Short mmCIF file of C-alpha atoms and ligand atoms in Angstrom, two decimals:
data_model
loop_
_atom_site.label_atom_id
_atom_site.label_comp_id
_atom_site.label_asym_id
_atom_site.label_seq_id
_atom_site.Cartn_x
_atom_site.Cartn_y
_atom_site.Cartn_z
CA UNK A 1 -77.47 140.53 94.08
CA UNK A 2 -76.61 138.82 96.95
CA UNK A 3 -79.07 139.51 100.18
CA UNK A 4 -79.04 137.94 103.37
CA UNK A 5 -82.51 137.45 105.18
CA UNK A 6 -82.09 137.75 108.56
CA UNK A 7 -84.75 136.31 110.72
CA UNK A 8 -86.14 137.19 114.54
CA UNK A 9 -83.04 137.13 117.79
CA UNK A 10 -84.82 135.19 120.51
CA UNK A 11 -82.10 136.37 122.98
CA UNK A 12 -78.26 137.56 122.71
CA UNK A 13 -76.06 136.96 125.02
CA UNK A 14 -72.12 136.38 124.52
CA UNK A 15 -68.20 136.60 124.33
CA UNK A 16 -67.13 138.74 121.51
CA UNK A 17 -63.31 139.39 120.53
CA UNK A 18 -62.62 141.31 118.43
CA UNK A 19 -60.88 141.94 115.11
CA UNK A 20 -57.87 145.12 114.82
CA UNK A 21 -58.91 148.01 114.50
CA UNK A 22 -59.39 149.46 111.39
CA UNK A 23 -57.53 153.14 112.31
CA UNK A 24 -54.46 151.68 114.82
CA UNK A 25 -53.66 148.45 111.62
CA UNK A 26 -53.92 151.34 109.23
CA UNK A 27 -51.66 153.70 111.57
CA UNK A 28 -48.72 151.45 112.79
CA UNK A 29 -48.54 149.53 108.77
CA UNK A 30 -47.45 153.03 107.77
CA UNK A 31 -45.15 154.00 109.83
CA UNK A 32 -43.71 151.02 110.91
CA UNK A 33 -42.92 151.36 106.95
CA UNK A 34 -41.06 154.14 107.54
CA UNK A 35 -39.23 154.06 111.32
CA UNK A 36 -35.64 152.06 111.05
CA UNK A 37 -35.69 148.49 113.14
CA UNK A 38 -38.05 145.25 112.30
CA UNK A 39 -41.71 146.31 113.77
CA UNK A 40 -44.30 143.20 114.77
CA UNK A 41 -47.85 143.68 114.67
CA UNK A 42 -49.95 141.70 116.18
CA UNK A 43 -54.35 140.90 116.10
CA UNK A 44 -53.92 143.36 112.46
CA UNK A 45 -57.15 143.46 111.16
CA UNK A 46 -58.14 141.02 107.87
CA UNK A 47 -60.59 143.23 105.99
CA UNK A 48 -59.87 145.28 102.44
CA UNK A 49 -58.75 147.80 104.21
CA UNK A 50 -56.31 146.83 105.65
CA UNK A 51 -55.34 145.00 102.03
CA UNK A 52 -55.10 148.53 99.88
CA UNK A 53 -52.68 149.53 102.92
CA UNK A 54 -50.68 146.47 102.03
CA UNK A 55 -50.85 146.01 99.02
CA UNK A 56 -49.60 149.63 98.38
CA UNK A 57 -46.29 149.09 100.51
CA UNK A 58 -45.16 146.43 97.94
CA UNK A 59 -45.49 148.85 95.16
CA UNK A 60 -43.64 151.21 97.09
CA UNK A 61 -40.66 148.76 98.42
CA UNK A 62 -41.22 147.52 101.79
CA UNK A 63 -41.24 143.85 102.64
CA UNK A 64 -43.17 142.52 105.12
CA UNK A 65 -44.27 139.07 106.28
CA UNK A 66 -47.85 138.30 107.26
CA UNK A 67 -49.21 135.64 109.05
CA UNK A 68 -51.46 132.68 106.94
CA UNK A 69 -54.44 134.39 109.17
CA UNK A 70 -53.24 137.70 107.63
CA UNK A 71 -53.08 139.42 111.95
CA UNK A 72 -49.55 138.97 112.11
CA UNK A 73 -47.04 140.56 110.36
CA UNK A 74 -43.60 141.91 110.42
CA UNK A 75 -42.23 144.17 108.33
CA UNK A 76 -38.88 145.72 107.73
CA UNK A 77 -38.92 149.41 108.03
CA UNK A 78 -37.19 151.43 106.09
CA UNK A 79 -35.91 154.27 108.11
CA UNK A 80 -36.87 157.52 105.72
CA UNK A 81 -39.35 158.39 103.06
CA UNK A 82 -40.67 155.72 100.54
CA UNK A 83 -38.64 155.58 96.98
CA UNK A 84 -39.16 154.28 93.69
CA UNK A 85 -37.50 154.62 90.35
CA UNK A 86 -40.62 154.11 87.64
CA UNK A 87 -43.80 155.91 88.98
CA UNK A 88 -46.37 153.80 91.05
CA UNK A 89 -50.62 153.48 90.65
CA UNK A 90 -52.30 153.27 93.79
CA UNK A 91 -54.53 151.52 93.94
CA UNK A 92 -56.49 152.76 97.85
CA UNK A 93 -60.18 151.31 97.13
CA UNK A 94 -62.20 153.55 99.88
CA UNK A 95 -59.88 153.63 101.97
CA UNK A 96 -59.61 156.93 103.04
CA UNK A 97 -56.77 155.77 106.19
CA UNK A 98 -55.33 154.64 102.87
CA UNK A 99 -55.39 157.69 100.12
CA UNK A 100 -55.22 160.28 103.47
CA UNK A 101 -51.80 159.76 104.64
CA UNK A 102 -50.62 158.00 101.80
CA UNK A 103 -50.63 161.12 100.35
CA UNK A 104 -48.48 163.12 102.28
CA UNK A 105 -46.39 160.96 103.02
CA UNK A 106 -45.71 160.04 98.63
CA UNK A 107 -45.30 163.49 98.55
CA UNK A 108 -42.07 164.06 100.24
CA UNK A 109 -41.03 160.94 98.48
CA UNK A 110 -38.84 159.77 95.71
CA UNK A 111 -41.24 158.66 93.16
CA UNK A 112 -44.03 159.29 91.80
CA UNK A 113 -47.26 158.29 92.09
CA UNK A 114 -50.45 157.53 91.25
CA UNK A 115 -53.19 157.31 93.79
CA UNK A 116 -56.77 156.07 93.04
CA UNK A 117 -59.87 154.30 93.88
CA UNK A 118 -63.38 153.28 93.80
CA UNK A 119 -65.73 154.99 92.47
CA UNK A 120 -67.18 156.56 95.37
CA UNK A 121 -63.50 157.74 96.55
CA UNK A 122 -63.38 159.79 93.88
CA UNK A 123 -66.50 161.63 95.62
CA UNK A 124 -64.61 161.70 98.71
CA UNK A 125 -63.45 165.10 99.49
CA UNK A 126 -58.85 165.53 100.09
CA UNK A 127 -58.77 169.82 98.78
CA UNK A 128 -57.59 170.39 102.64
CA UNK A 129 -55.03 168.30 102.97
CA UNK A 130 -53.53 168.77 99.67
CA UNK A 131 -53.41 172.95 100.25
CA UNK A 132 -51.95 172.31 103.33
CA UNK A 133 -49.29 169.76 101.75
CA UNK A 134 -49.02 172.67 98.97
CA UNK A 135 -47.91 174.99 101.80
CA UNK A 136 -45.07 172.98 102.32
CA UNK A 137 -44.24 172.52 98.47
CA UNK A 138 -45.59 168.94 97.44
CA UNK A 139 -45.93 168.83 94.03
CA UNK A 140 -49.94 167.08 93.69
CA UNK A 141 -51.87 167.34 90.81
CA UNK A 142 -55.67 165.83 90.78
CA UNK A 143 -56.23 164.29 87.77
CA UNK A 144 -60.36 164.34 87.53
CA UNK A 145 -62.41 166.65 89.62
CA UNK A 146 -60.35 169.00 91.85
CA UNK A 147 -60.63 168.90 95.63
CA UNK A 148 -60.83 164.78 94.75
CA UNK A 149 -58.52 161.65 93.38
CA UNK A 150 -57.57 160.36 91.61
CA UNK A 151 -53.82 162.23 91.99
CA UNK A 152 -50.45 162.03 90.71
CA UNK A 153 -48.18 163.10 93.20
CA UNK A 154 -44.16 164.31 92.31
CA UNK A 155 -43.01 163.50 95.95
CA UNK A 156 -39.51 166.00 96.97
CA UNK A 157 -38.43 167.22 100.05
CA UNK A 158 -39.95 168.93 101.51
CA UNK A 159 -39.24 172.07 104.32
CA UNK A 160 -41.77 172.15 107.17
CA UNK A 161 -42.55 175.52 108.13
CA UNK A 162 -46.26 176.79 109.28
CA UNK A 163 -48.55 174.51 107.32
CA UNK A 164 -52.48 175.62 108.45
CA UNK A 165 -54.99 172.29 107.77
CA UNK A 166 -58.94 172.96 107.68
CA UNK A 167 -60.27 170.61 109.77
CA UNK A 168 -64.06 170.87 109.27
CA UNK A 169 -64.14 168.18 106.98
CA UNK A 170 -63.15 165.55 107.64
CA UNK A 171 -59.69 164.75 111.21
CA UNK A 172 -58.37 162.58 108.44
CA UNK A 173 -56.11 165.75 107.18
CA UNK A 174 -55.02 166.72 109.78
CA UNK A 175 -53.46 162.99 111.02
CA UNK A 176 -51.78 162.39 107.24
CA UNK A 177 -49.77 165.99 108.43
CA UNK A 178 -48.88 165.02 111.31
CA UNK A 179 -47.58 161.41 110.50
CA UNK A 180 -46.02 162.78 107.25
CA UNK A 181 -44.68 165.43 110.02
CA UNK A 182 -41.22 164.16 110.56
CA UNK A 183 -40.37 163.72 107.83
CA UNK A 184 -40.28 167.26 106.62
CA UNK A 185 -36.46 169.11 106.88
CA UNK A 186 -37.42 170.70 109.48
CA UNK A 187 -39.64 172.06 113.01
CA UNK A 188 -42.84 172.06 111.96
CA UNK A 189 -46.06 173.94 113.05
CA UNK A 190 -49.38 172.62 112.41
CA UNK A 191 -52.31 175.52 112.87
CA UNK A 192 -55.92 175.00 112.78
CA UNK A 193 -58.99 176.65 111.00
CA UNK A 194 -61.62 175.92 111.59
CA UNK A 195 -63.50 173.08 113.50
CA UNK A 196 -61.73 170.28 114.64
CA UNK A 197 -64.28 167.18 113.84
CA UNK A 198 -62.87 163.83 115.22
CA UNK A 199 -60.70 164.64 117.93
CA UNK A 200 -60.69 161.87 119.41
CA UNK A 201 -58.84 159.82 115.96
CA UNK A 202 -56.21 162.34 117.16
CA UNK A 203 -55.01 160.93 119.67
CA UNK A 204 -54.90 157.78 118.04
CA UNK A 205 -53.07 159.07 115.66
CA UNK A 206 -50.80 161.00 118.95
CA UNK A 207 -50.65 157.66 120.61
CA UNK A 208 -49.28 156.46 117.42
CA UNK A 209 -46.38 158.64 116.07
CA UNK A 210 -45.63 158.56 120.27
CA UNK A 211 -44.86 154.76 119.98
CA UNK A 212 -43.01 154.95 117.63
CA UNK A 213 -40.66 157.24 119.24
CA UNK A 214 -41.90 160.38 117.72
CA UNK A 215 -43.17 163.34 120.53
CA UNK A 216 -45.86 165.13 119.35
CA UNK A 217 -47.00 168.81 120.85
CA UNK A 218 -50.58 169.24 121.32
CA UNK A 219 -51.15 172.51 122.12
CA UNK A 220 -55.53 172.15 122.78
CA UNK A 221 -56.20 170.79 118.83
CA UNK A 222 -55.71 173.82 117.81
CA UNK A 223 -52.13 174.28 116.89
CA UNK A 224 -49.64 170.71 116.81
CA UNK A 225 -45.77 170.78 116.69
CA UNK A 226 -43.37 168.45 115.84
CA UNK A 227 -39.71 169.48 116.27
CA UNK A 228 -36.93 168.95 113.65
CA UNK A 229 -34.80 165.87 114.48
CA UNK A 230 -36.70 163.54 115.15
CA UNK A 231 -37.29 159.74 113.41
CA UNK A 232 -40.12 157.03 113.50
CA UNK A 233 -38.24 153.90 115.35
CA UNK A 234 -39.93 151.05 115.52
CA UNK A 235 -41.24 149.88 118.85
CA UNK A 236 -40.32 145.45 118.03
CA UNK A 237 -44.04 144.91 118.95
CA UNK A 238 -47.06 146.21 118.41
CA UNK A 239 -49.97 144.79 119.34
CA UNK A 240 -53.34 146.59 117.50
CA UNK A 241 -56.05 147.28 120.29
CA UNK A 242 -59.52 145.20 119.00
CA UNK A 243 -62.13 147.46 116.80
CA UNK A 244 -64.18 150.17 119.28
CA UNK A 245 -66.15 151.17 116.60
CA UNK A 246 -66.68 147.17 115.70
CA UNK A 247 -67.86 146.47 118.73
CA UNK A 248 -70.72 149.33 118.83
CA UNK A 249 -72.80 146.95 116.74
CA UNK A 250 -72.58 144.16 119.65
CA UNK A 251 -72.58 145.88 122.62
CA UNK A 252 -76.30 147.65 121.06
CA UNK A 253 -77.43 144.47 120.32
CA UNK A 254 -77.05 143.22 124.27
CA UNK A 255 -78.07 146.41 125.21
CA UNK A 256 -81.20 146.51 122.53
CA UNK A 257 -83.06 142.72 124.06
CA UNK A 258 -81.17 142.93 126.91
CA UNK A 259 -79.09 140.31 127.39
CA UNK A 260 -75.91 140.68 128.06
CA UNK A 261 -72.76 141.11 126.23
CA UNK A 262 -68.52 140.85 126.38
CA UNK A 263 -66.53 142.31 124.04
CA UNK A 264 -62.74 141.70 124.32
CA UNK A 265 -59.56 144.05 122.63
CA UNK A 266 -61.56 146.71 123.96
CA UNK A 267 -61.33 148.64 127.96
CA UNK A 268 -61.17 151.36 129.96
CA UNK A 269 -57.78 152.40 129.07
CA UNK A 270 -58.08 152.41 125.61
CA UNK A 271 -56.66 155.25 122.82
CA UNK A 272 -59.58 154.63 120.41
CA UNK A 273 -62.23 157.50 120.83
CA UNK A 274 -65.26 155.42 119.98
CA UNK A 275 -65.18 153.07 123.74
CA UNK A 276 -67.06 156.06 124.63
CA UNK A 277 -70.17 154.82 122.20
CA UNK A 278 -70.62 152.38 125.29
CA UNK A 279 -70.81 156.12 127.63
CA UNK A 280 -74.32 156.36 124.76
CA UNK A 281 -75.85 153.33 125.81
CA UNK A 282 -75.39 154.24 129.69
CA UNK A 283 -77.39 157.08 129.24
CA UNK A 284 -79.72 155.83 126.78
CA UNK A 285 -80.23 152.73 129.75
CA UNK A 286 -77.78 149.86 129.84
CA UNK A 287 -75.39 148.93 132.09
CA UNK A 288 -72.02 148.82 131.61
CA UNK A 289 -68.93 147.69 132.83
CA UNK A 290 -65.66 148.46 132.07
CA UNK A 291 -62.35 145.61 132.58
CA UNK A 292 -58.59 147.05 130.81
CA UNK A 293 -59.32 144.72 128.32
CA UNK A 294 -62.69 144.53 127.75
CA UNK A 295 -66.30 146.49 127.68
CA UNK A 296 -68.97 144.40 129.02
CA UNK A 297 -73.40 146.32 129.33
CA UNK A 298 -76.11 144.42 129.95
CA UNK A 299 -79.05 146.13 128.34
CA UNK A 300 -82.43 147.86 129.83
CA UNK A 301 -85.21 149.33 129.06
CA UNK A 302 -83.98 152.20 126.65
CA UNK A 303 -84.70 156.01 125.97
CA UNK A 304 -84.07 158.30 123.87
CA UNK A 305 -81.46 160.68 124.12
CA UNK A 306 -80.00 163.68 122.53
CA UNK A 307 -76.38 163.86 121.93
CA UNK A 308 -73.43 165.94 120.00
CA UNK A 309 -71.64 162.49 118.83
CA UNK A 310 -69.29 164.79 116.48
CA UNK A 311 -66.59 162.72 118.59
CA UNK A 312 -67.45 159.72 117.46
CA UNK A 313 -68.68 159.20 113.63
CA UNK A 314 -68.51 155.63 112.84
CA UNK A 315 -70.18 154.58 116.35
CA UNK A 316 -72.91 156.92 115.92
CA UNK A 317 -74.30 155.80 113.25
CA UNK A 318 -75.29 151.77 115.74
CA UNK A 319 -77.37 154.95 117.89
CA UNK A 320 -80.07 155.40 115.38
CA UNK A 321 -81.17 151.86 115.10
CA UNK A 322 -80.54 150.92 118.41
CA UNK A 323 -83.48 154.43 118.78
CA UNK A 324 -84.75 151.95 116.93
CA UNK A 325 -86.11 150.21 120.22
CA UNK A 326 -85.68 153.14 122.25
CA UNK A 327 -88.97 155.62 122.94
CA UNK A 328 -88.66 159.06 122.19
CA UNK A 329 -87.09 160.65 119.79
CA UNK A 330 -83.16 159.95 119.74
CA UNK A 331 -81.35 162.53 118.27
CA UNK A 332 -77.79 162.33 116.72
CA UNK A 333 -76.35 166.29 116.40
CA UNK A 334 -73.03 167.00 114.31
CA UNK A 335 -72.19 164.90 111.84
CA UNK A 336 -72.16 167.18 109.10
CA UNK A 337 -69.21 164.64 107.79
CA UNK A 338 -71.39 161.89 107.90
CA UNK A 339 -72.60 162.86 104.24
CA UNK A 340 -68.38 162.19 102.31
CA UNK A 341 -68.17 159.21 104.09
CA UNK A 342 -68.89 155.62 102.46
CA UNK A 343 -72.07 157.14 100.23
CA UNK A 344 -73.94 160.83 101.88
CA UNK A 345 -75.02 158.21 104.79
CA UNK A 346 -77.48 161.24 106.73
CA UNK A 347 -79.68 160.69 103.27
CA UNK A 348 -79.19 157.36 104.04
CA UNK A 349 -79.72 156.31 107.04
CA UNK A 350 -83.21 158.29 106.73
CA UNK A 351 -84.83 156.05 103.90
CA UNK A 352 -83.50 153.60 105.07
CA UNK A 353 -84.81 153.98 108.83
CA UNK A 354 -88.43 155.25 107.18
CA UNK A 355 -88.40 152.49 105.29
CA UNK A 356 -88.92 150.34 108.46
CA UNK A 357 -91.67 152.38 109.33
CA UNK A 358 -89.29 155.52 111.45
CA UNK A 359 -90.05 158.73 110.81
CA UNK A 360 -87.17 160.18 110.15
CA UNK A 361 -85.97 164.40 109.88
CA UNK A 362 -82.87 164.66 108.69
CA UNK A 363 -81.17 167.55 108.52
CA UNK A 364 -78.07 169.13 106.88
CA UNK A 365 -75.82 168.28 110.01
CA UNK A 366 -78.45 165.54 112.47
CA UNK A 367 -81.23 162.99 112.98
CA UNK A 368 -84.18 162.28 113.86
CA UNK A 369 -85.41 159.34 114.52
CA UNK A 370 -88.77 158.44 116.00
CA UNK A 371 -90.03 154.86 116.22
CA UNK A 372 -92.82 152.96 114.75
CA UNK A 373 -95.06 150.79 117.08
CA UNK A 374 -93.73 147.53 115.02
CA UNK A 375 -90.90 147.54 112.35
CA UNK A 376 -91.80 147.27 109.09
CA UNK A 377 -91.05 144.28 107.36
CA UNK A 378 -87.52 145.92 104.36
CA UNK A 379 -85.00 144.88 102.08
CA UNK A 380 -82.66 147.38 103.17
CA UNK A 381 -79.81 148.66 100.68
CA UNK A 382 -76.37 149.01 101.68
CA UNK A 383 -75.25 151.80 99.19
CA UNK A 384 -72.02 149.91 99.45
CA UNK A 385 -71.15 150.81 103.50
CA UNK A 386 -69.89 148.43 105.84
CA UNK A 387 -71.70 150.49 108.47
CA UNK A 388 -74.85 150.61 106.97
CA UNK A 389 -75.10 146.63 106.24
CA UNK A 390 -74.02 146.10 110.41
CA UNK A 391 -76.45 148.40 111.99
CA UNK A 392 -79.70 146.92 110.33
CA UNK A 393 -78.32 142.92 111.74
CA UNK A 394 -79.64 145.28 115.12
CA UNK A 395 -83.47 144.91 112.83
CA UNK A 396 -83.80 141.38 114.06
CA UNK A 397 -83.72 142.15 117.59
CA UNK A 398 -88.21 143.11 116.58
CA UNK A 399 -89.75 140.27 116.18
CA UNK A 400 -89.01 141.14 112.17
CA UNK A 401 -87.15 139.53 109.80
CA UNK A 402 -84.75 141.94 107.95
CA UNK A 403 -83.18 141.56 104.04
CA UNK A 404 -79.64 142.84 104.31
CA UNK A 405 -78.72 144.31 100.21
CA UNK A 406 -75.45 143.27 99.16
CA UNK A 407 -73.73 142.17 102.13
CA UNK A 408 -70.61 140.95 101.44
CA UNK A 409 -69.60 144.96 101.89
CA UNK A 410 -68.62 144.25 105.83
CA UNK A 411 -66.01 143.37 103.91
CA UNK A 412 -64.65 147.07 103.61
CA UNK A 413 -63.69 146.51 107.67
CA UNK A 414 -66.01 143.38 108.96
CA UNK A 415 -65.25 140.32 106.53
CA UNK A 416 -67.65 138.24 109.09
CA UNK A 417 -69.64 140.30 110.64
CA UNK A 418 -72.41 137.93 110.16
CA UNK A 419 -71.12 135.40 111.76
CA UNK A 420 -69.83 136.94 114.85
CA UNK A 421 -72.95 138.20 115.59
CA UNK A 422 -74.76 134.89 114.97
CA UNK A 423 -72.37 133.38 117.53
CA UNK A 424 -73.96 136.06 120.82
CA UNK A 425 -77.54 135.08 119.25
CA UNK A 426 -79.59 132.09 120.36
CA UNK A 427 -83.12 131.43 119.67
O1 S3P B 501 -58.35 158.84 111.36
C1 S3P B 501 -59.05 158.49 111.29
O2 S3P B 501 -59.30 156.14 111.22
C2 S3P B 501 -60.86 157.87 111.11
C3 S3P B 501 -61.89 158.72 111.05
C4 S3P B 501 -62.32 159.16 111.03
O3 S3P B 501 -63.66 159.21 109.79
P1 S3P B 501 -63.20 161.55 109.20
O4 S3P B 501 -62.56 162.13 109.90
O5 S3P B 501 -63.31 162.17 108.22
O6 S3P B 501 -64.39 161.52 110.47
C5 S3P B 501 -63.79 158.13 111.19
O7 S3P B 501 -64.98 158.58 110.78
C6 S3P B 501 -62.91 156.69 109.87
O8 S3P B 501 -62.90 155.85 110.43
C7 S3P B 501 -61.14 156.50 110.92
C1 PEP B 502 -66.34 156.87 107.82
C2 PEP B 502 -65.00 155.15 106.85
O1 PEP B 502 -64.02 155.28 106.62
P1 PEP B 502 -62.70 155.67 106.18
O2 PEP B 502 -61.75 155.80 107.21
O3 PEP B 502 -62.71 155.62 104.17
O4 PEP B 502 -62.40 157.73 106.08
C3 PEP B 502 -65.70 154.48 108.40
O5 PEP B 502 -65.11 153.61 108.05
O6 PEP B 502 -66.71 154.16 108.40
#
């Protein structure tokens, strides 16, 4: 197994132009494929999760041209759902933003589709989405375990009507139904059952749909109405914002080390909820300066916070390692669904934080982190989870080195993360 030794970083300072947002890249690619007309996507993310979506679109008969650096993509929209003559098997890795939305879009397409993924994908729930689509008449079967991929989908025209979606485990189920809804035969009313988690991701979905010409009525995130007769139309160009979750590691580094870091590609008006990660750093004692297209953080001494972070589940992981540098006990609450992501993140973070000497309480849906007097040198296991690798790089901001096992797992969303971190790290 490959290992990366990160030696203590003296100080942090610099500017990072963020790679494109994973959430926006995969949403925009799917909608561009089904839209009428041609879309030119710019600042597309080049990472494994996006490659899975692109490979799937190729097999589904969508033509697109990708630039040499894979950050520009011109998509020739079909103007309707997908249509394939022979059964297609689509391997989607561990990309939730490909698996869930494609499941819904293919359920109303013409053809037979098998959706598969990495072993961990077979442990990530999809039952709530399948249940929702079945209410609209979808024919979806589980090929191994009930409620989990792989799936066999026999696509057919679906009626709209009233569909109940359980939103309590992942917002991606609702995102998937919303994005498919304009292609249903009639008006669709979506009712949310349970407490909707990760709400800001629904704003990303609605905003992307609006850019492709479809309006959705949002009744306080409890009910959504997609009126009949709307269709996706290519917006011409679509600029993918920088990835706000990826920004969190650089901003945290500045906050921890007392330096100044500016990230560009997201800002005050960004549609991504994870931009609010900067507000958590502010609450911990950092100074934050917002621009239309940048966020700048300057560190100060950090103190612990106790917060509900359900709205920023991905960036919240970065707070768990930032807590190693704050005085007091940091509590991150209402994050049960960390357990059903790339790994059981609540358990994995607890285990790895303890290795560096932190006192950690692992709750059913929360984590509490108290830093030790001095961090211990440790080999960090990353569980094939890009965010664990990136979060623990912050340990090198102490005067103790850290070893990251299997650093290549950042390829899911940020293949050159460690090189980009090195650019703002100074001895
Ligand atoms: O819709 C999206 O783009 C995402 C939604 C979130 O998942 P959940 O809704 O499952 O929390 C987030 O963790 C994931 O990385 C991306
Ligand atoms: C949860 C994540 O990914 P996915 O889109 O596969 O759900 C993530 O990127 O942290």
